Amino acid sequence: MLMPAQVILSVSSPAYFNTSSLTRLKFHAADPSGARGRRLAPHKARRQLSSDGWRLQGNLHTLGYFSAEVCVGSPQRKFDLIVDTGSALTAFPCEECSHCGAHKHASVPGMRFSVKGSASAKSVTCSSPPVGMHSCRSCDAGQCGYAVSYTEGSSIRGHLVYDNFWFASSTGLRAGVHASFGCQTYESGLFYSQVADGITGFSQANSYGPTLFDYLKMHTKCPDVFSMCLSEEVGALVLGGSVPTTLKTDWIPYTGSSSYIVDMIDLTIAGKSVGAPSSSYSSTIIDSGTTFMYLPPAAYRAVRDHWRNTCPWGSCASRTAKGEYPDDYCYTMNHNELERFTWHHLVFRNGVRVPFGP
């Protein structure tokens, strides 16, 4: 797997604000089924509290995802949700789900949401879908239904519900935000077998109405900015707040009406372009829901061939090891040898160069 040593996502300008809502993230290992990261078909740890937000611990050398524990309803129930900038829907299992996974995470495994069990919950009706959602995907007993399919074969479906999501600010104050979400009655594929209960989308799309972050902004009038910092072992998510002034980083503008599209123009190895046309990178998006980097064919072949033929110890073939997938190219090596591999860089139109290596 190839990825930057650190990825910092900032939506809005690098301004600084006094208030923020801090959410901790956790890392989960790969699903045992071995399926790769999911993408939407239509479009697309342990805790340590510090002064600049919640930190997380994990290991991005394996396929996995980052998730946040979210409290919902009255009384509150805790759900573990994948944080995904590549999709817009927040969804997790309903108590009447006919085919939902065990979701055996450390918090409250196998949690199900009960509309009747929450005093503040209310089903979304077909006649009044959330703002931005033009029509319900289905209508069963007056409930507004949804269905999402993913390219690797998994799918979810259910009906939309309104209820309170609970957020905490940096000052310790708690706010209940009334928001719509998907109450799943069916899961398949990765959604069935994954450890996390569900997903919360942070994209700009409104296919299912406002995102959870949109509702937070509308309710609290917080700044229209969130920041996510991910590295191999630590990270943090800040909602409606700011990146600390002590953090030195380069900013990359984004475009797009639904996904976060960045203007990548080249990939270099040891300072030399791999030769793929800049137009082939035109649809590059930032997606926190997968730990893989996907490259256009010409760039991928150059990176692959360099990895297979240029090793610090000489003959790459002398150290080959079995990978998890048929198209994996793996070697045995020590840490010093790993550090001697040539650095690669992602090059963006505004001049920012993001380094990455094996």
PDB file of N, CA, C and O in Angstrom, residues 1-2 30-40 61-65 82 150-154 189-191 193-194 287 289-294 300 323-330:
ATOM      1  N   MET A   1       0.837  -1.182   0.000  1.00  0.00           N
ATOM      2  CA  MET A   1       0.000   0.000   0.000  1.00  0.00           C
ATOM      3  C   MET A   1       0.875   1.235   0.000  1.00  0.00           C
ATOM      4  O   MET A   1       1.816   1.341   0.762  1.00  0.00           O
ATOM      5  N   LEU A   2       0.562   2.204  -0.855  1.00  0.00           N
ATOM      6  CA  LEU A   2       1.307   3.442  -0.938  1.00  0.00           C
ATOM      7  C   LEU A   2       0.402   4.579  -0.506  1.00  0.00           C
ATOM      8  O   LEU A   2      -0.722   4.702  -0.967  1.00  0.00           O
ATOM      9  N   ALA A  30      -8.384  -4.657   9.085  1.00  0.00           N
ATOM     10  CA  ALA A  30      -9.122  -5.057   7.895  1.00  0.00           C
ATOM     11  C   ALA A  30     -10.189  -6.090   8.211  1.00  0.00           C
ATOM     12  O   ALA A  30     -10.069  -6.873   9.133  1.00  0.00           O
ATOM     13  N   ASP A  31     -11.246  -6.059   7.390  1.00  0.00           N
ATOM     14  CA  ASP A  31     -12.252  -7.101   7.477  1.00  0.00           C
ATOM     15  C   ASP A  31     -11.635  -8.421   7.041  1.00  0.00           C
ATOM     16  O   ASP A  31     -10.887  -8.470   6.073  1.00  0.00           O
ATOM     17  N   PRO A  32     -11.923  -9.515   7.747  1.00  0.00           N
ATOM     18  CA  PRO A  32     -11.278 -10.786   7.428  1.00  0.00           C
ATOM     19  C   PRO A  32     -11.626 -11.336   6.052  1.00  0.00           C
ATOM     20  O   PRO A  32     -10.960 -12.223   5.548  1.00  0.00           O
ATOM     21  N   SER A  33     -12.660 -10.792   5.411  1.00  0.00           N
ATOM     22  CA  SER A  33     -13.015 -11.285   4.083  1.00  0.00           C
ATOM     23  C   SER A  33     -11.967 -10.933   3.046  1.00  0.00           C
ATOM     24  O   SER A  33     -11.922 -11.512   1.963  1.00  0.00           O
ATOM     25  N   GLY A  34     -11.132  -9.899   3.336  1.00  0.00           N
ATOM     26  CA  GLY A  34     -10.048  -9.534   2.426  1.00  0.00           C
ATOM     27  C   GLY A  34     -10.470  -8.634   1.298  1.00  0.00           C
ATOM     28  O   GLY A  34      -9.687  -8.359   0.400  1.00  0.00           O
ATOM     29  N   ALA A  35     -11.718  -8.145   1.282  1.00  0.00           N
ATOM     30  CA  ALA A  35     -12.153  -7.260   0.209  1.00  0.00           C
ATOM     31  C   ALA A  35     -11.468  -5.915   0.340  1.00  0.00           C
ATOM     32  O   ALA A  35     -11.198  -5.439   1.430  1.00  0.00           O
ATOM     33  N   ARG A  36     -11.196  -5.283  -0.775  1.00  0.00           N
ATOM     34  CA  ARG A  36     -10.512  -4.000  -0.749  1.00  0.00           C
ATOM     35  C   ARG A  36     -11.480  -2.863  -0.436  1.00  0.00           C
ATOM     36  O   ARG A  36     -12.680  -3.056  -0.320  1.00  0.00           O
ATOM     37  N   GLY A  37     -10.924  -1.640  -0.327  1.00  0.00           N
ATOM     38  CA  GLY A  37     -11.722  -0.485   0.069  1.00  0.00           C
ATOM     39  C   GLY A  37     -12.925  -0.276  -0.836  1.00  0.00           C
ATOM     40  O   GLY A  37     -12.856  -0.496  -2.037  1.00  0.00           O
ATOM     41  N   ARG A  38     -14.049   0.181  -0.274  1.00  0.00           N
ATOM     42  CA  ARG A  38     -15.285   0.309  -1.011  1.00  0.00           C
ATOM     43  C   ARG A  38     -15.402   1.670  -1.660  1.00  0.00           C
ATOM     44  O   ARG A  38     -14.857   2.643  -1.201  1.00  0.00           O
ATOM     45  N   ARG A  39     -16.152   1.743  -2.729  1.00  0.00           N
ATOM     46  CA  ARG A  39     -16.481   3.007  -3.371  1.00  0.00           C
ATOM     47  C   ARG A  39     -17.958   3.006  -3.731  1.00  0.00           C
ATOM     48  O   ARG A  39     -18.516   1.991  -4.100  1.00  0.00           O
ATOM     49  N   LEU A  40     -18.591   4.150  -3.640  1.00  0.00           N
ATOM     50  CA  LEU A  40     -19.982   4.255  -4.001  1.00  0.00           C
ATOM     51  C   LEU A  40     -20.153   4.081  -5.498  1.00  0.00           C
ATOM     52  O   LEU A  40     -19.439   4.687  -6.295  1.00  0.00           O
ATOM     53  N   HIS A  61      -0.434   0.327   8.109  1.00  0.00           N
ATOM     54  CA  HIS A  61       0.254  -0.627   7.239  1.00  0.00           C
ATOM     55  C   HIS A  61      -0.691  -1.746   6.829  1.00  0.00           C
ATOM     56  O   HIS A  61      -0.393  -2.522   5.929  1.00  0.00           O
ATOM     57  N   THR A  62      -1.836  -1.881   7.523  1.00  0.00           N
ATOM     58  CA  THR A  62      -2.845  -2.862   7.146  1.00  0.00           C
ATOM     59  C   THR A  62      -4.035  -2.132   6.567  1.00  0.00           C
ATOM     60  O   THR A  62      -4.221  -0.940   6.773  1.00  0.00           O
ATOM     61  N   LEU A  63      -4.858  -2.848   5.826  1.00  0.00           N
ATOM     62  CA  LEU A  63      -6.078  -2.270   5.286  1.00  0.00           C
ATOM     63  C   LEU A  63      -7.069  -2.070   6.419  1.00  0.00           C
ATOM     64  O   LEU A  63      -7.374  -2.993   7.144  1.00  0.00           O
ATOM     65  N   GLY A  64      -7.596  -0.864   6.588  1.00  0.00           N
ATOM     66  CA  GLY A  64      -8.544  -0.603   7.650  1.00  0.00           C
ATOM     67  C   GLY A  64      -9.286   0.691   7.408  1.00  0.00           C
ATOM     68  O   GLY A  64      -9.330   1.195   6.291  1.00  0.00           O
ATOM     69  N   TYR A  65      -9.874   1.226   8.461  1.00  0.00           N
ATOM     70  CA  TYR A  65     -10.589   2.489   8.354  1.00  0.00           C
ATOM     71  C   TYR A  65     -10.578   3.163   9.718  1.00  0.00           C
ATOM     72  O   TYR A  65     -10.263   2.560  10.732  1.00  0.00           O
ATOM     73  N   ILE A  82     -17.826   4.602  10.647  1.00  0.00           N
ATOM     74  CA  ILE A  82     -16.705   4.932   9.770  1.00  0.00           C
ATOM     75  C   ILE A  82     -16.837   6.378   9.313  1.00  0.00           C
ATOM     76  O   ILE A  82     -17.917   6.822   8.921  1.00  0.00           O
ATOM     77  N   TYR A 150     -22.584  -0.626  -3.573  1.00  0.00           N
ATOM     78  CA  TYR A 150     -21.163  -0.328  -3.672  1.00  0.00           C
ATOM     79  C   TYR A 150     -20.522  -1.225  -4.712  1.00  0.00           C
ATOM     80  O   TYR A 150     -20.957  -2.361  -4.937  1.00  0.00           O
ATOM     81  N   THR A 151     -19.476  -0.724  -5.357  1.00  0.00           N
ATOM     82  CA  THR A 151     -18.907  -1.397  -6.513  1.00  0.00           C
ATOM     83  C   THR A 151     -18.306  -2.753  -6.194  1.00  0.00           C
ATOM     84  O   THR A 151     -18.241  -3.621  -7.061  1.00  0.00           O
ATOM     85  N   GLU A 152     -17.869  -2.976  -4.944  1.00  0.00           N
ATOM     86  CA  GLU A 152     -17.286  -4.277  -4.624  1.00  0.00           C
ATOM     87  C   GLU A 152     -18.347  -5.310  -4.266  1.00  0.00           C
ATOM     88  O   GLU A 152     -18.034  -6.459  -3.977  1.00  0.00           O
ATOM     89  N   GLY A 153     -19.639  -4.899  -4.295  1.00  0.00           N
ATOM     90  CA  GLY A 153     -20.714  -5.859  -4.119  1.00  0.00           C
ATOM     91  C   GLY A 153     -21.550  -5.686  -2.872  1.00  0.00           C
ATOM     92  O   GLY A 153     -22.611  -6.307  -2.752  1.00  0.00           O
ATOM     93  N   SER A 154     -21.126  -4.862  -1.921  1.00  0.00           N
ATOM     94  CA  SER A 154     -21.905  -4.690  -0.707  1.00  0.00           C
ATOM     95  C   SER A 154     -23.029  -3.684  -0.933  1.00  0.00           C
ATOM     96  O   SER A 154     -23.012  -2.890  -1.881  1.00  0.00           O
ATOM     97  N   GLY A 189     -22.250  -7.825   2.131  1.00  0.00           N
ATOM     98  CA  GLY A 189     -20.840  -7.596   1.837  1.00  0.00           C
ATOM     99  C   GLY A 189     -20.092  -7.015   3.019  1.00  0.00           C
ATOM    100  O   GLY A 189     -20.267  -7.436   4.163  1.00  0.00           O
ATOM    101  N   LEU A 190     -19.247  -6.016   2.743  1.00  0.00           N
ATOM    102  CA  LEU A 190     -18.427  -5.411   3.785  1.00  0.00           C
ATOM    103  C   LEU A 190     -19.258  -4.790   4.891  1.00  0.00           C
ATOM    104  O   LEU A 190     -18.866  -4.813   6.059  1.00  0.00           O
ATOM    105  N   PHE A 191     -20.403  -4.217   4.553  1.00  0.00           N
ATOM    106  CA  PHE A 191     -21.219  -3.612   5.587  1.00  0.00           C
ATOM    107  C   PHE A 191     -21.726  -4.651   6.587  1.00  0.00           C
ATOM    108  O   PHE A 191     -21.928  -4.346   7.761  1.00  0.00           O
ATOM    109  N   SER A 193     -20.023  -7.585   7.318  1.00  0.00           N
ATOM    110  CA  SER A 193     -18.917  -8.234   8.032  1.00  0.00           C
ATOM    111  C   SER A 193     -18.004  -7.286   8.787  1.00  0.00           C
ATOM    112  O   SER A 193     -17.217  -7.714   9.624  1.00  0.00           O
ATOM    113  N   GLN A 194     -18.086  -5.975   8.547  1.00  0.00           N
ATOM    114  CA  GLN A 194     -17.166  -5.035   9.183  1.00  0.00           C
ATOM    115  C   GLN A 194     -17.394  -4.949  10.684  1.00  0.00           C
ATOM    116  O   GLN A 194     -18.459  -5.298  11.208  1.00  0.00           O
ATOM    117  N   ASP A 287     -10.551  10.765  -0.103  1.00  0.00           N
ATOM    118  CA  ASP A 287     -11.565   9.849   0.423  1.00  0.00           C
ATOM    119  C   ASP A 287     -11.025   9.146   1.657  1.00  0.00           C
ATOM    120  O   ASP A 287     -10.180   8.261   1.562  1.00  0.00           O
ATOM    121  N   GLY A 289     -12.543   7.091   3.460  1.00  0.00           N
ATOM    122  CA  GLY A 289     -13.160   5.786   3.646  1.00  0.00           C
ATOM    123  C   GLY A 289     -12.362   4.629   3.098  1.00  0.00           C
ATOM    124  O   GLY A 289     -12.763   3.469   3.233  1.00  0.00           O
ATOM    125  N   THR A 290     -11.238   4.897   2.457  1.00  0.00           N
ATOM    126  CA  THR A 290     -10.366   3.832   1.974  1.00  0.00           C
ATOM    127  C   THR A 290      -8.927   4.163   2.317  1.00  0.00           C
ATOM    128  O   THR A 290      -8.549   5.337   2.364  1.00  0.00           O
ATOM    129  N   THR A 291      -8.107   3.145   2.562  1.00  0.00           N
ATOM    130  CA  THR A 291      -6.693   3.387   2.860  1.00  0.00           C
ATOM    131  C   THR A 291      -5.814   3.145   1.647  1.00  0.00           C
ATOM    132  O   THR A 291      -4.590   3.169   1.753  1.00  0.00           O
ATOM    133  N   PHE A 292      -6.412   2.895   0.493  1.00  0.00           N
ATOM    134  CA  PHE A 292      -5.635   2.686  -0.726  1.00  0.00           C
ATOM    135  C   PHE A 292      -5.499   3.965  -1.523  1.00  0.00           C
ATOM    136  O   PHE A 292      -6.380   4.832  -1.482  1.00  0.00           O
ATOM    137  N   MET A 293      -4.394   4.088  -2.252  1.00  0.00           N
ATOM    138  CA  MET A 293      -4.233   5.132  -3.239  1.00  0.00           C
ATOM    139  C   MET A 293      -4.482   4.515  -4.614  1.00  0.00           C
ATOM    140  O   MET A 293      -3.844   3.533  -4.985  1.00  0.00           O
ATOM    141  N   TYR A 294      -5.420   5.077  -5.344  1.00  0.00           N
ATOM    142  CA  TYR A 294      -5.724   4.577  -6.682  1.00  0.00           C
ATOM    143  C   TYR A 294      -5.127   5.532  -7.709  1.00  0.00           C
ATOM    144  O   TYR A 294      -5.363   6.741  -7.656  1.00  0.00           O
ATOM    145  N   TYR A 300       0.312   4.162 -12.403  1.00  0.00           N
ATOM    146  CA  TYR A 300       0.407   2.937 -11.606  1.00  0.00           C
ATOM    147  C   TYR A 300       1.501   2.018 -12.135  1.00  0.00           C
ATOM    148  O   TYR A 300       2.289   1.464 -11.371  1.00  0.00           O
ATOM    149  N   GLY A 323       2.055 -12.039  -0.698  1.00  0.00           N
ATOM    150  CA  GLY A 323       1.162 -10.986  -0.248  1.00  0.00           C
ATOM    151  C   GLY A 323      -0.236 -11.507   0.036  1.00  0.00           C
ATOM    152  O   GLY A 323      -0.512 -12.709  -0.080  1.00  0.00           O
ATOM    153  N   GLU A 324      -1.119 -10.593   0.397  1.00  0.00           N
ATOM    154  CA  GLU A 324      -2.498 -10.976   0.713  1.00  0.00           C
ATOM    155  C   GLU A 324      -3.344 -11.137  -0.536  1.00  0.00           C
ATOM    156  O   GLU A 324      -4.293 -11.917  -0.568  1.00  0.00           O
ATOM    157  N   TYR A 325      -2.983 -10.404  -1.606  1.00  0.00           N
ATOM    158  CA  TYR A 325      -3.754 -10.425  -2.836  1.00  0.00           C
ATOM    159  C   TYR A 325      -2.869 -10.871  -3.999  1.00  0.00           C
ATOM    160  O   TYR A 325      -1.638 -10.727  -3.953  1.00  0.00           O
ATOM    161  N   PRO A 326      -3.469 -11.376  -5.084  1.00  0.00           N
ATOM    162  CA  PRO A 326      -2.681 -11.857  -6.230  1.00  0.00           C
ATOM    163  C   PRO A 326      -1.791 -10.787  -6.866  1.00  0.00           C
ATOM    164  O   PRO A 326      -0.734 -11.094  -7.400  1.00  0.00           O
ATOM    165  N   ASP A 327      -2.226  -9.525  -6.824  1.00  0.00           N
ATOM    166  CA  ASP A 327      -1.444  -8.451  -7.454  1.00  0.00           C
ATOM    167  C   ASP A 327      -0.583  -7.691  -6.453  1.00  0.00           C
ATOM    168  O   ASP A 327      -0.146  -6.575  -6.718  1.00  0.00           O
ATOM    169  N   ASP A 328      -0.331  -8.279  -5.288  1.00  0.00           N
ATOM    170  CA  ASP A 328       0.588  -7.672  -4.321  1.00  0.00           C
ATOM    171  C   ASP A 328       2.033  -7.987  -4.700  1.00  0.00           C
ATOM    172  O   ASP A 328       2.339  -9.089  -5.167  1.00  0.00           O
ATOM    173  N   TYR A 329       2.923  -7.010  -4.474  1.00  0.00           N
ATOM    174  CA  TYR A 329       4.361  -7.204  -4.699  1.00  0.00           C
ATOM    175  C   TYR A 329       5.056  -6.904  -3.375  1.00  0.00           C
ATOM    176  O   TYR A 329       5.184  -5.748  -2.973  1.00  0.00           O
ATOM    177  N   CYS A 330       5.493  -7.949  -2.690  1.00  0.00           N
ATOM    178  CA  CYS A 330       5.993  -7.814  -1.320  1.00  0.00           C
ATOM    179  C   CYS A 330       7.417  -8.342  -1.189  1.00  0.00           C
ATOM    180  O   CYS A 330       7.824  -9.262  -1.916  1.00  0.00           O
TER     181      CYS A 330
END
